[in-house]
Each structure stands twice: as C-alpha cells, then as structure tokens.
PDB file of C-alpha atoms in Angstrom:
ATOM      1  CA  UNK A   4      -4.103 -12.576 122.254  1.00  0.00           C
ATOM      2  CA  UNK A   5      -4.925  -9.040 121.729  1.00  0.00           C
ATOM      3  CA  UNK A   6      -6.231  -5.801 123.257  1.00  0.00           C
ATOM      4  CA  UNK A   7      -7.888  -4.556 120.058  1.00  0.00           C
ATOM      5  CA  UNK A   8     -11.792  -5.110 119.350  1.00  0.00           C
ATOM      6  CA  UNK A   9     -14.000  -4.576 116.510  1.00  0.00           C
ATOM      7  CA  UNK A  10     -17.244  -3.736 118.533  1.00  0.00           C
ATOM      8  CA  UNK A  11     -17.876  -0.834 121.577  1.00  0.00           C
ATOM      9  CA  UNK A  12     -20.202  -3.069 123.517  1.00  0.00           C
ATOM     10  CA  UNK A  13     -21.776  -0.540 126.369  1.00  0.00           C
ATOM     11  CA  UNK A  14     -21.103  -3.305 129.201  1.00  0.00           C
ATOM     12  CA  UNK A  15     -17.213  -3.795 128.625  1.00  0.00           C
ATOM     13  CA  UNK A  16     -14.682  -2.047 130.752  1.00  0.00           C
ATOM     14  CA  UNK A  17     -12.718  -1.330 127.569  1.00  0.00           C
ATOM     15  CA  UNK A  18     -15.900   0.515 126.409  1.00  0.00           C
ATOM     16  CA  UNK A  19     -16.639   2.277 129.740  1.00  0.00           C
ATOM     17  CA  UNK A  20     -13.310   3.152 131.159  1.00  0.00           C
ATOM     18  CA  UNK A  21     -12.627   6.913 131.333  1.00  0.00           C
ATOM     19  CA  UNK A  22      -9.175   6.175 131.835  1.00  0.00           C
ATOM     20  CA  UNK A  23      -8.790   4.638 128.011  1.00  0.00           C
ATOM     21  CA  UNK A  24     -12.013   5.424 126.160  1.00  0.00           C
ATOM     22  CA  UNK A  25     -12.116   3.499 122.838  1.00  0.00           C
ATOM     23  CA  UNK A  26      -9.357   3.844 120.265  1.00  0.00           C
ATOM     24  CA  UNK A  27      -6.868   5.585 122.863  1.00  0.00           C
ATOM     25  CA  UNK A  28      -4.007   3.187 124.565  1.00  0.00           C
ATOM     26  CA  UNK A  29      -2.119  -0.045 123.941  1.00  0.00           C
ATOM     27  CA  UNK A  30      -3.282  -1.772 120.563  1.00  0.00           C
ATOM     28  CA  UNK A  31      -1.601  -4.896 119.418  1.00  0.00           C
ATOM     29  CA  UNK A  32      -1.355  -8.578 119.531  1.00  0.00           C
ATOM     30  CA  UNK A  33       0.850 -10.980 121.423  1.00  0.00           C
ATOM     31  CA  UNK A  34       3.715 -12.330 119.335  1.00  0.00           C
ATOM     32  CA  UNK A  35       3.395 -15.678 118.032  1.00  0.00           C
ATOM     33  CA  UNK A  36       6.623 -16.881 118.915  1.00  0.00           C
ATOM     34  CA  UNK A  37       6.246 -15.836 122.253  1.00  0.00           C
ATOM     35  CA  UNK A  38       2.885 -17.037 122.854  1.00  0.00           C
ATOM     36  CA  UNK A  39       3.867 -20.403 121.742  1.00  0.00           C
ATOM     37  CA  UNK A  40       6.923 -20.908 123.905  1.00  0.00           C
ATOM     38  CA  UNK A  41       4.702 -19.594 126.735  1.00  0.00           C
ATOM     39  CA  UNK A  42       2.247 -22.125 125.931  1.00  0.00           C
ATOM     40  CA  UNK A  43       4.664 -25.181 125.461  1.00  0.00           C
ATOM     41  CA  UNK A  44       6.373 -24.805 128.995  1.00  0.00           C
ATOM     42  CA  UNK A  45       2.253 -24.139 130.406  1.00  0.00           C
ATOM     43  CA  UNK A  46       2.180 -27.728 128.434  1.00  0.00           C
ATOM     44  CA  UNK A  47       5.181 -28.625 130.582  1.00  0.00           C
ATOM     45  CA  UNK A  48       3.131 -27.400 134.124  1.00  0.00           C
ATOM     46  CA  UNK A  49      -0.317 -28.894 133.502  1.00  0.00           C
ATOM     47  CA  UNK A  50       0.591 -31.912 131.668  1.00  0.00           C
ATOM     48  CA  UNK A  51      -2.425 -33.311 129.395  1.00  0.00           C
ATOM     49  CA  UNK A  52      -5.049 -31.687 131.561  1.00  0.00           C
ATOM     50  CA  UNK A  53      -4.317 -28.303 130.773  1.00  0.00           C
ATOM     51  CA  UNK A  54      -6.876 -25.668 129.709  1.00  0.00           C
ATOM     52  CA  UNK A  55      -6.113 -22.163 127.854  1.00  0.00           C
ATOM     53  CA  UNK A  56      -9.044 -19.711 128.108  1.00  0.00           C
ATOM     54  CA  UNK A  57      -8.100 -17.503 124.633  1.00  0.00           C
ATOM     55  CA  UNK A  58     -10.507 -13.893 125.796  1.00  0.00           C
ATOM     56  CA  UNK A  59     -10.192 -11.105 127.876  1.00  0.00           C
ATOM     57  CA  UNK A  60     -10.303  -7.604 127.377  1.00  0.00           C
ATOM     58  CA  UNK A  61     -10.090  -8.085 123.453  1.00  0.00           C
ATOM     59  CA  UNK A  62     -11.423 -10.274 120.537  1.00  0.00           C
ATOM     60  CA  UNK A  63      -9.140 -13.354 119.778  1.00  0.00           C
ATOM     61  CA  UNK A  64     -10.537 -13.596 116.402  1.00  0.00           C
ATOM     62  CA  UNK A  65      -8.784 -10.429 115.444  1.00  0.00           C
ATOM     63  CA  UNK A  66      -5.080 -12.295 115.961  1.00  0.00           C
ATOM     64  CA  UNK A  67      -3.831 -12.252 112.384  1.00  0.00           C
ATOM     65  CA  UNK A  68      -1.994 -16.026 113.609  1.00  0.00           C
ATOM     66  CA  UNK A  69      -5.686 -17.022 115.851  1.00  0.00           C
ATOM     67  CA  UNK A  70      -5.454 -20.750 113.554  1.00  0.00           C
ATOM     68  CA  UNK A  71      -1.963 -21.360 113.626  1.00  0.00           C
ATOM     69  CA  UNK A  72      -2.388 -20.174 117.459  1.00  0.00           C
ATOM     70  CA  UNK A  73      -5.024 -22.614 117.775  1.00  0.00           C
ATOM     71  CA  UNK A  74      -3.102 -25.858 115.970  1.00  0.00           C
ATOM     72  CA  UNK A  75       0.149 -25.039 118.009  1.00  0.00           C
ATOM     73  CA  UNK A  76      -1.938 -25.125 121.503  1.00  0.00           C
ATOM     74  CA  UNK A  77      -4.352 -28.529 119.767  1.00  0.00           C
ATOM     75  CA  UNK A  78      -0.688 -30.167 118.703  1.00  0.00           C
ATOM     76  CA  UNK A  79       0.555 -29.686 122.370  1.00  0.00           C
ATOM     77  CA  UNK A  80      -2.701 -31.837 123.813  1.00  0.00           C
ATOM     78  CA  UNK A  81      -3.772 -28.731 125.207  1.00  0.00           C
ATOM     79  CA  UNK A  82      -7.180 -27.824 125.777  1.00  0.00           C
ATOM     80  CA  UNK A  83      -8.561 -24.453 124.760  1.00  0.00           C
ATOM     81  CA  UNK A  84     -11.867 -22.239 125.572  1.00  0.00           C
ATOM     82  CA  UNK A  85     -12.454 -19.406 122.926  1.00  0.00           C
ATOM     83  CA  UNK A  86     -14.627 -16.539 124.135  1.00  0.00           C
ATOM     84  CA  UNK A  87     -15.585 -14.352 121.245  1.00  0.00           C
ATOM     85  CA  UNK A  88     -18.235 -12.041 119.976  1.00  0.00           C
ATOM     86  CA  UNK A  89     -18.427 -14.020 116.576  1.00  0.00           C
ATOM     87  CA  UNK A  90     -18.383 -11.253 113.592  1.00  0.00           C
ATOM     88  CA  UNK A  91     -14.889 -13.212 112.883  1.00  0.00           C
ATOM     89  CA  UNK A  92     -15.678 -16.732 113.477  1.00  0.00           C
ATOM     90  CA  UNK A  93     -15.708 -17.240 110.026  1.00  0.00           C
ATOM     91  CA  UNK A  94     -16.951 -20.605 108.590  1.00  0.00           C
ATOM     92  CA  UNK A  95     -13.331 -21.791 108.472  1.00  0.00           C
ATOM     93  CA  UNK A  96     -12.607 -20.918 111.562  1.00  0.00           C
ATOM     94  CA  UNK A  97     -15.705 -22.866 112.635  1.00  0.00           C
ATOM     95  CA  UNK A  98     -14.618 -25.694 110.749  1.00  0.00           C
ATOM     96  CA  UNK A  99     -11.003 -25.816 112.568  1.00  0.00           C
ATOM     97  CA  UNK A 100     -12.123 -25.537 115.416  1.00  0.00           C
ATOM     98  CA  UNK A 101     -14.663 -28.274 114.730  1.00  0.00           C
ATOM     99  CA  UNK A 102     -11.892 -30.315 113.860  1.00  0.00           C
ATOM    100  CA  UNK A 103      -9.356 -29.841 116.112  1.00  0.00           C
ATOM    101  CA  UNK A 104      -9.129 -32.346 119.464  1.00  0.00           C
ATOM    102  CA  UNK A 105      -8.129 -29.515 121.832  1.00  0.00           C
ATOM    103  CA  UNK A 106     -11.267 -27.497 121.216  1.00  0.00           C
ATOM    104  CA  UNK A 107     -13.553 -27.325 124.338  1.00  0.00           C
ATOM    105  CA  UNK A 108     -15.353 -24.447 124.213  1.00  0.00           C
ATOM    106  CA  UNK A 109     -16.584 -21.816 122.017  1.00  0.00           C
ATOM    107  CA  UNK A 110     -18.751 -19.265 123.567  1.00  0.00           C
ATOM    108  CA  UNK A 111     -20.568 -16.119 121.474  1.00  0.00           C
ATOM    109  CA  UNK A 112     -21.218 -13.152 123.592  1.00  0.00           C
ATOM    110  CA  UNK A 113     -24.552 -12.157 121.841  1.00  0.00           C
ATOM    111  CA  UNK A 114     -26.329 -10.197 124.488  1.00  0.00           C
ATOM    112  CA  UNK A 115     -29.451  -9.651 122.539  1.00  0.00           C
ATOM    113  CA  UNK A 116     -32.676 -12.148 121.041  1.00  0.00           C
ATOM    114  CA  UNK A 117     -33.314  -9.328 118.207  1.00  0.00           C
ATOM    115  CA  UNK A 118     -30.887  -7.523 115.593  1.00  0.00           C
ATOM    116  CA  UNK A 119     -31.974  -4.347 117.062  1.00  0.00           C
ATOM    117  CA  UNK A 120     -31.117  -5.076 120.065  1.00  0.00           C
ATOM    118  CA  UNK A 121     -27.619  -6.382 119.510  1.00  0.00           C
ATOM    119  CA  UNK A 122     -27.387  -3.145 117.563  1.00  0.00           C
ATOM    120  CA  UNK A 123     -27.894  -1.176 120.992  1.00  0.00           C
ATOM    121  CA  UNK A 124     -26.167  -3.037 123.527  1.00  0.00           C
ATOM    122  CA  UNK A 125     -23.356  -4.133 121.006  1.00  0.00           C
ATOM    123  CA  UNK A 126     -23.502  -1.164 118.611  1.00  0.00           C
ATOM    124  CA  UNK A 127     -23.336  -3.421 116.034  1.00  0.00           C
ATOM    125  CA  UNK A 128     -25.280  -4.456 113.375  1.00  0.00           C
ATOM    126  CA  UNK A 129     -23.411  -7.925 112.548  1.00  0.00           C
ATOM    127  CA  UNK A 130     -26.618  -9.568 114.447  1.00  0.00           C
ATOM    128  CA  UNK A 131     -27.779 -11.957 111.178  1.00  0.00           C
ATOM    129  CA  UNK A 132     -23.999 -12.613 110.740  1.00  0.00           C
ATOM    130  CA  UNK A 133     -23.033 -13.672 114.168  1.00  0.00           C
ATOM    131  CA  UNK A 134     -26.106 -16.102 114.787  1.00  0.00           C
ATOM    132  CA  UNK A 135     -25.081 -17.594 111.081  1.00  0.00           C
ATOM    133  CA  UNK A 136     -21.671 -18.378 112.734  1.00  0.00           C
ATOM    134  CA  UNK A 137     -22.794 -19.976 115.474  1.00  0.00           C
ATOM    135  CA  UNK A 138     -25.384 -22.003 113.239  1.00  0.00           C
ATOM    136  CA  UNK A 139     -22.482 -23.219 111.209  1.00  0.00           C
ATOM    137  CA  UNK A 140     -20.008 -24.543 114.441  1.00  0.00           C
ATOM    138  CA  UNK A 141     -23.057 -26.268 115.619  1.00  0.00           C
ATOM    139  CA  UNK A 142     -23.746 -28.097 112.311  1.00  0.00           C
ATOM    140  CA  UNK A 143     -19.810 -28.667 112.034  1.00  0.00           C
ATOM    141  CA  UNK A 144     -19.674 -29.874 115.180  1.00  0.00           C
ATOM    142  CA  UNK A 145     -22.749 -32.128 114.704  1.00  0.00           C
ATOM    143  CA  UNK A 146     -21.095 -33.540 111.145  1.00  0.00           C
ATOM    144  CA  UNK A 147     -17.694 -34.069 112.789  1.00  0.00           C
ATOM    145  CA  UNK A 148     -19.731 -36.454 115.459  1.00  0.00           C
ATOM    146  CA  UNK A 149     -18.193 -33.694 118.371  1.00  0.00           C
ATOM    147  CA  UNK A 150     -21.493 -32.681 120.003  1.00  0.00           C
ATOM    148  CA  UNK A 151     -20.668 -34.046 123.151  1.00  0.00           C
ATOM    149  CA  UNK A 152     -17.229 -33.029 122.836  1.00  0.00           C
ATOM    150  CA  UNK A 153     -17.312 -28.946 122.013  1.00  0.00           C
ATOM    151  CA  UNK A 154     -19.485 -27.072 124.075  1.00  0.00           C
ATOM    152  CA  UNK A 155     -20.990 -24.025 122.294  1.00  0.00           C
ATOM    153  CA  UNK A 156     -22.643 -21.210 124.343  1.00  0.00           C
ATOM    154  CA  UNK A 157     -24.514 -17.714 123.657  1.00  0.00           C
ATOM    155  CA  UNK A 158     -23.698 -15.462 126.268  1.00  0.00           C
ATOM    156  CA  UNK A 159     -26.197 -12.956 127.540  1.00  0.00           C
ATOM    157  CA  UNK A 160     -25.390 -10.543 129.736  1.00  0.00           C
ATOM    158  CA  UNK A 161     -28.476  -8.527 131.605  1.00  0.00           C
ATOM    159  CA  UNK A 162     -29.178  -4.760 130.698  1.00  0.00           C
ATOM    160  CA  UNK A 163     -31.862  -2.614 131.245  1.00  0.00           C
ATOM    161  CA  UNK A 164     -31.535  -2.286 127.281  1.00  0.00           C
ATOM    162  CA  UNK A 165     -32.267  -6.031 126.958  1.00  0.00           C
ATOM    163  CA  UNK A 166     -34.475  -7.584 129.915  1.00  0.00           C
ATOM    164  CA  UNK A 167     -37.430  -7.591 127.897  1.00  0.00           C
ATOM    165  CA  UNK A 168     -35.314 -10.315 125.565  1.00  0.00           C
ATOM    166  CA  UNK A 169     -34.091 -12.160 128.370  1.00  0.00           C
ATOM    167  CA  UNK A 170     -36.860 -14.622 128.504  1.00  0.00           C
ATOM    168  CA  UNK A 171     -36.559 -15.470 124.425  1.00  0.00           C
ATOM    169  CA  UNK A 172     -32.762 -15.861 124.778  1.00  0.00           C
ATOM    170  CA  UNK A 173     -32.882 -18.191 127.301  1.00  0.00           C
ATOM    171  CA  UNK A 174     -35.293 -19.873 125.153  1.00  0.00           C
ATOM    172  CA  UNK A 175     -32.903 -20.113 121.918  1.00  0.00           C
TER     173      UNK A 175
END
C-alpha cells in the first residue's frame, strides 16, 4: 500500500539499507483505483478463497484510503491479513476491522515487553499507545462474537537489545 513508515525500527531493511537510508528514495502510496481493479481481477483468480497480505516494506495504516481499501477487498469476499506496527490502528480502525467479514488477521509488530525497550529497538516511544490498540481490537473482536474468527498477534522479533524480554513477551 505504501513505502512510507512512521517508525526507524533498527531490524528493517528500510532502516538498515545503505543503499536508501531513511527519508531518501521512493515515497508514496499505491493508487486506489488501481489497487482496486488489481484486487477485483485477484478476486477473479482465487475465487472466494483468496487471501491479501496488506504489509511489506511500509506501514499500511499510513494509506490515506487504508478503510475504503479495506471495505472494497471485504465487499469482494476477499480475505485480508494486516501486518502493522499499530501507532495508527486507531480505535476505528479497530472497530472496522472488527466488523468487517474479510478480516483474518491483524498482527502488531511490538518487538519489546517494556516501553523502554520498544523505544530502543523501535525508536519509538508510542509503546502505551500501541498495546492500547491492540487491547481495543481484542475487546472489539470479543463484543462482535469474532474471537475465533480474527486472529490477533504481537510480533517479536529477537535482538540482542531485547532477549532479556523475550521470556515476558511470550508470556503476554
């Protein structure tokens, strides 16, 4: 959906590439249009049983169109997985996503049990704010009667700046 990202986590290759160190090289979003002709003849290939995996190498939840995005692919009986690092899964967000019958997956790359922590290995300090969104699409997702329905996950990927955390992460 988009190349652009609004944290410099010291694992990604968009963070670590010498080649296109952060705010250098292509910036933008997919077009909407586009995106949703490409997804209605993907409709036409995979039928009902299709899955679209919205992540890679940018934050989805930075698309200015992500819900309109996500109601096209939902209103095509598509299936979608959202990968994102939560600062903008907002509430409503949470709650379309909640709602919608194509939602499969949403997965929060946290990468951290503390807020300090998440403020080293994301350089962020949206800790308190991300684990609130992910506390809200499991409630919404428990009040829509969807638990078995939407998987939620907390990533954590394994650092020498977060081992010592790896053990209480699991444990959330």
């Amino acid at each position: 959906l988009t190349d652009k990202c609004n944290m410099l986590c010291i694992m990604c290759s968009k963070t670590t590439r010498q080649e296109n160190p952060p705010g250098l090289g292509r910036r933008g979003y997919i077009d909407t249009g586009l995106l949703s002709h490409a997804l209605r003849d993907f409709r036409e290939l995979a039928g009902d049983r299709g899955l679209v995996a919205l992540h890679w190498v940018g934050e989805p939840t930075l698309h200015p169109d992500l819900p309109a995005i996500l109601r096209v692919i939902d209103g095509l009986g598509l299936g979608f997985a959202l990968v994102t690092n939560g600062i903008r899964f907002l509430p409503s967000l949470g709650d379309l996503a909640a709602r919608l019958r194509g939602t499969r997956l949403v997965s929060f790359s946290f990468n951290a049990a503390t807020a300090a922590t998440f403020r080293v290995v994301n350089n962020s300090m949206q800790y308190e704010r991300v684990y609130a969104h992910v506390e809200h699409l499991l409630e919404q997702r428990r009040r829509v009667g969807r638990t078995d329905e939407i998987g939620v996950a907390v990533t954590f990927v394994v650092l020498k700046e977060n081992l010592d955390e790896a053990v209480a992460f699991r444990d959330y």
